[in-house]
Coordinates of C-alpha atoms in Angstrom, one line a residue:
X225 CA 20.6 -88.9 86.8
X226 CA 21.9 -86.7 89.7
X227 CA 19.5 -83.3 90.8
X228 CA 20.1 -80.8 92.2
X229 CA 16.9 -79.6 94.0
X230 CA 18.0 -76.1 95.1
X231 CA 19.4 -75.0 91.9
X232 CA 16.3 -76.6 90.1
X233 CA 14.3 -74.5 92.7
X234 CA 16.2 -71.5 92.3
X235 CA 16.6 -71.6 88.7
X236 CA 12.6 -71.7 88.2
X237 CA 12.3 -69.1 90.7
X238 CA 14.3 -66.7 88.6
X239 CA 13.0 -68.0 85.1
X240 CA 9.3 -67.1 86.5
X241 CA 10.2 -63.6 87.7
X242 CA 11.5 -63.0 83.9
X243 CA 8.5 -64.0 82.7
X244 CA 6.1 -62.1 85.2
X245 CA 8.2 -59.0 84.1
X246 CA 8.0 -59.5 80.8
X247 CA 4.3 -59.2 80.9
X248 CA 4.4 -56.3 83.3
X249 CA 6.3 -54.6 80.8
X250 CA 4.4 -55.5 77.2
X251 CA 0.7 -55.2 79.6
X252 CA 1.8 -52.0 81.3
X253 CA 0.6 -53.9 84.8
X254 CA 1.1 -52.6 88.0
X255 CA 3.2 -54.4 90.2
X256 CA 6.0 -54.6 93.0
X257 CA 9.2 -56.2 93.6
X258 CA 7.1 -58.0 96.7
X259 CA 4.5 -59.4 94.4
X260 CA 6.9 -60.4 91.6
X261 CA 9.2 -62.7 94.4
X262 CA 6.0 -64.1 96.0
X263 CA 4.8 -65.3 93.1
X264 CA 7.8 -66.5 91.3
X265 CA 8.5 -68.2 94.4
X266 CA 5.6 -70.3 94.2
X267 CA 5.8 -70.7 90.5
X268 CA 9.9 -72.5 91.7
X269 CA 7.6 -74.7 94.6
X270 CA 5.1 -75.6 92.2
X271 CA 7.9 -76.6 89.6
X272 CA 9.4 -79.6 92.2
X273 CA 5.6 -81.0 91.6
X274 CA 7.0 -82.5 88.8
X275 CA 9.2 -84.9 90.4
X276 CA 5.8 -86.5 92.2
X277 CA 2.6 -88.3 90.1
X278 CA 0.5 -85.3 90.1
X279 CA -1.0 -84.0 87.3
X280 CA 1.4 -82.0 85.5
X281 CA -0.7 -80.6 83.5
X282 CA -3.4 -79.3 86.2
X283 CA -0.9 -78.1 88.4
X284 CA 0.9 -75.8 85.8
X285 CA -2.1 -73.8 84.7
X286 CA -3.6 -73.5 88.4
X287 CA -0.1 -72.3 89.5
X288 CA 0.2 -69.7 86.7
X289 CA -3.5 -68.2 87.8
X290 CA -2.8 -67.7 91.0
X291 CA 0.9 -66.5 90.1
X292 CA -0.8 -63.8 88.0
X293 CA -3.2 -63.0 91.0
X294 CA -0.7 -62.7 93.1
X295 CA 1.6 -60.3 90.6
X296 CA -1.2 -58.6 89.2
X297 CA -4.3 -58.2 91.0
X298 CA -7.8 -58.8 89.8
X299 CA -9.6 -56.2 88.3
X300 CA -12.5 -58.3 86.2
X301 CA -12.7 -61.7 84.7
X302 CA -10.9 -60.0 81.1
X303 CA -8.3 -58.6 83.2
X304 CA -7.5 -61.6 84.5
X305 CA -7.6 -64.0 81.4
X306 CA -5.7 -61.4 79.8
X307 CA -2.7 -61.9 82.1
X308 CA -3.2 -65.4 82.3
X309 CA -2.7 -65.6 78.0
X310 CA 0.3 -63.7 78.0
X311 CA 1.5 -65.2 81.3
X312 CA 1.6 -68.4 79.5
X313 CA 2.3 -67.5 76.0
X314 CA 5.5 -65.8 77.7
X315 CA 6.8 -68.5 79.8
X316 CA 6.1 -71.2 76.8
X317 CA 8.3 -68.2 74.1
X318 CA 11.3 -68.1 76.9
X319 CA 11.2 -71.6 78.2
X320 CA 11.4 -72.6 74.9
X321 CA 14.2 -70.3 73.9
X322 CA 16.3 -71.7 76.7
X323 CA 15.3 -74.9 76.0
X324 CA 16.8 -74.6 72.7
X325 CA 19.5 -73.0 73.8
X326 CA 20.7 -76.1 76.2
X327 CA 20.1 -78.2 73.6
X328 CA 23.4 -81.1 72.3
X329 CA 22.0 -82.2 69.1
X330 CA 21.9 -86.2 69.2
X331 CA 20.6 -89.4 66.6
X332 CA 17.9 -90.0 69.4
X333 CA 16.5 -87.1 70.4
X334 CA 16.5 -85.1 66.7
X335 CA 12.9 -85.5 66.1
X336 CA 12.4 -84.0 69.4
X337 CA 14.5 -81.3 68.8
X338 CA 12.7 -80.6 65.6
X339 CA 9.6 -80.8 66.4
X340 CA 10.5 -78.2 69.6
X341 CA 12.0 -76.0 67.1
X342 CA 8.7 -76.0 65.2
X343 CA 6.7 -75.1 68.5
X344 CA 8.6 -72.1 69.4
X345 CA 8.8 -70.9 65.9
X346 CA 5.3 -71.4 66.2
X347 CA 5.0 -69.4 69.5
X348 CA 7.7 -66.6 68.5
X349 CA 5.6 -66.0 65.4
X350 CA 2.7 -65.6 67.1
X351 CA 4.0 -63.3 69.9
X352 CA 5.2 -60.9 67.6
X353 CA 2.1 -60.6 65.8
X354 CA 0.2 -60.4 68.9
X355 CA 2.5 -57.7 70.3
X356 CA 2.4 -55.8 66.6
X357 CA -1.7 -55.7 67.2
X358 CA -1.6 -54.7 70.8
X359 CA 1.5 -52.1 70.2
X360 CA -0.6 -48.6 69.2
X361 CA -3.1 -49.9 72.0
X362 CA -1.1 -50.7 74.9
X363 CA 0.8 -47.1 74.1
X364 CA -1.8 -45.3 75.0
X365 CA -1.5 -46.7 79.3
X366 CA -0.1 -44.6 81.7
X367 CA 0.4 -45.3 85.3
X368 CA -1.6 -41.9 87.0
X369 CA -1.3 -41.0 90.8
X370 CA -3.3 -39.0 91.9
X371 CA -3.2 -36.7 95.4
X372 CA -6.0 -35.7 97.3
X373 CA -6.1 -32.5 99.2
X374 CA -5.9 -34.5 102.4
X375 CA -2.9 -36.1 100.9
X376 CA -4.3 -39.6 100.6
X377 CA -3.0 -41.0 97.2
X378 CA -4.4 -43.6 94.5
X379 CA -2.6 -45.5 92.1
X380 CA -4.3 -46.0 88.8
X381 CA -3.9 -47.3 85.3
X382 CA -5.0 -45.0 82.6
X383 CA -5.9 -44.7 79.0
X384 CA -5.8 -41.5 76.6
X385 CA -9.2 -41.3 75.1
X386 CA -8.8 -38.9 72.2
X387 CA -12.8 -38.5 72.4
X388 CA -12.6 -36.9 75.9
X389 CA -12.9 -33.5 75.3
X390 CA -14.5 -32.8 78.4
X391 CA -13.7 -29.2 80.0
X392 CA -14.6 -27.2 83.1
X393 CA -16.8 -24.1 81.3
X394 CA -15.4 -21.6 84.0
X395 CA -11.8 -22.2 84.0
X396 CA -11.2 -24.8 81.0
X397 CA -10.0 -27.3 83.5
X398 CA -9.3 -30.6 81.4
X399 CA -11.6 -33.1 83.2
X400 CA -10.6 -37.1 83.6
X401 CA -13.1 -39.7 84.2
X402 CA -12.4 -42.3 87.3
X403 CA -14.4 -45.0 88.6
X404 CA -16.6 -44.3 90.8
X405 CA -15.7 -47.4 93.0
X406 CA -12.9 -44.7 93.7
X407 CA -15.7 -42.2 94.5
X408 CA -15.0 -39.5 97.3
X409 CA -17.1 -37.2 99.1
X410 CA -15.0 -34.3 99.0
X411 CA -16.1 -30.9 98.3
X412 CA -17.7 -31.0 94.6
X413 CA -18.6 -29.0 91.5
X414 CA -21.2 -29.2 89.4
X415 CA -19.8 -29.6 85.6
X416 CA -22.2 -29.3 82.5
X417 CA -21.8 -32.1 80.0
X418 CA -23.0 -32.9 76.7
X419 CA -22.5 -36.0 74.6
X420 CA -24.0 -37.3 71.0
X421 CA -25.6 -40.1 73.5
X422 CA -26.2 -38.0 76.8
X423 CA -26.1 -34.6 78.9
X424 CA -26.0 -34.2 82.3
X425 CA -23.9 -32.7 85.0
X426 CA -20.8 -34.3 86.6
X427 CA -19.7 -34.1 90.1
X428 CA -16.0 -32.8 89.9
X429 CA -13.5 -32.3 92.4
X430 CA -10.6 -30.9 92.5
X431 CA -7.1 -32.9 93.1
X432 CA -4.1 -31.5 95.0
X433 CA -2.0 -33.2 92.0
X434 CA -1.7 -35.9 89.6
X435 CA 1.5 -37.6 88.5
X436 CA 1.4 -39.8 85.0
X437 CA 4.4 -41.6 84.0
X438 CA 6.3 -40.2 81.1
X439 CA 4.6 -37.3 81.0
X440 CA 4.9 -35.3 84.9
X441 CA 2.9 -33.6 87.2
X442 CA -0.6 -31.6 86.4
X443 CA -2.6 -29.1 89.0
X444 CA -5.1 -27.6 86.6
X445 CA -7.2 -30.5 85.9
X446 CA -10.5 -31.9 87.6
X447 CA -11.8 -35.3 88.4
X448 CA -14.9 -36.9 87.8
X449 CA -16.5 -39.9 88.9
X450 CA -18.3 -42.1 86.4
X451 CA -21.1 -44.3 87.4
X452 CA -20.5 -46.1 83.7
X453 CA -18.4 -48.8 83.6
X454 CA -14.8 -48.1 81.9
X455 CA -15.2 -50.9 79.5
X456 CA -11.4 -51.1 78.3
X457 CA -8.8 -54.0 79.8
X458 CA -7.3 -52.8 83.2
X459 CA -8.2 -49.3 83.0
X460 CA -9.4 -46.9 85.9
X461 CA -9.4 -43.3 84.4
X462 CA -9.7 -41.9 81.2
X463 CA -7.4 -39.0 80.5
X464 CA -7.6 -36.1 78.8
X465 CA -5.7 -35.5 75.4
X466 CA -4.5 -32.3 76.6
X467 CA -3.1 -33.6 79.6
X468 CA -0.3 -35.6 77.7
X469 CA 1.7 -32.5 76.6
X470 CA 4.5 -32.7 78.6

């Protein structure tokens, strides 16, 4: 049988950057068009392993972690096997589905054919009830810039918390919670807190601007840094409910 190695190549390469956007879109991951060709690119080189007697096996799941490094970043261990499931569980659901699609029905390969019908019903079904679970979470992530005074700028991922009703007492400033590997040491303010757990003050500062997606720009807000842990996947600042009126 004849191949043709640079179509094979660049027919992999474009196959892996529909799945690397895919889960960008359903996991709300930041990304760029750099990272998405760099590692769909490797994802094509790692796919013209096959034609040697490596490990097939092996070689596709190491290839897909470090694609998602590469596209994604690594925030924590959950982050990262996070990306990796859907990562995988995506390029099985559309590999399949063109699979299928390719397919001329035959006496010798039928069983085949059924039993890779089977699979991606299998898969499909389980995608869709996976997405369904995630949906109401994975609505509440916004991509949040945020500008400093001496213009530098972060890019974040956040999450509405409807329990953060944290405000400024002396102007009712909405205050959002960062990480406080982010920390700055601008000029500060001294905000009063109290929780059912815990009471203290929190050092605030005040932004030049944030932007979140969907929703626009905001001035009137303050920042925190939190020395806790933001223990929900991929996040970096908790937003205020108030902020999300648009």
């Amino acid at each position: 049988m004849r191949i043709y190695i640079d179509l094979f190549f660049l027919f992999n390469v474009i196959m892996d950057a529909i799945i690397t956007i895919s889960v960008a879109i359903l996991l709300k991951r930041r990304t760029s068009i750099f990272r998405i060709v760099s590692s769909s690119i490797l994802g094509g080189l790692s796919s013209l392993l096959i034609f040697t007697s490596l490990n097939k096996i092996v070689i596709e799941m190491f290839t897909i972690l470090v694609m998602v490094f590469i596209a994604f970043g690594y925030k924590n261990m959950k982050y990262l096997l996070n990306n990796v499931f859907y990562m995988y569980l995506t390029s099985v659901l559309i590999g399949g589905i063109f699979y299928l699609f390719n397919l001329k029905v035959s006496d010798n390969v039928a069983i085949s054919y059924l039993i890779m019908l089977i699979i991606t019903i299998e898969v499909v079904t389980l995608y869709v009830k996976e997405l369904k679970k995630m949906k109401n979470i994975y609505n509440n992530y916004y991509k949040v810039d945020i500008y400093f005074k001496d213009k530098e700028k972060i890019k974040l991922t956040g999450f509405v918390d409807t329990g953060n009703n944290l405000y400024d007492p002396y102007k009712k400033r909405p205050i959002i919670l960062v990480s406080d590997k982010y920390y700055r040491d601008d000029d500060f303010v001294l905000v009063p807190y109290n929780t059912i757990s815990d009471s203290g003050l929190l050092k605030c500062i005040k932004p030049d601007i944030i932007f979140i997606e969907g929703i626009g720009y905001k001035s009137n807000v303050l920042v925190a840094f939190s020395d806790k842990p933001i223990l929900i996947d991929g996040v970096d600042v908790i937003l205020h409910k108030d902020l999300m009126k648009g």
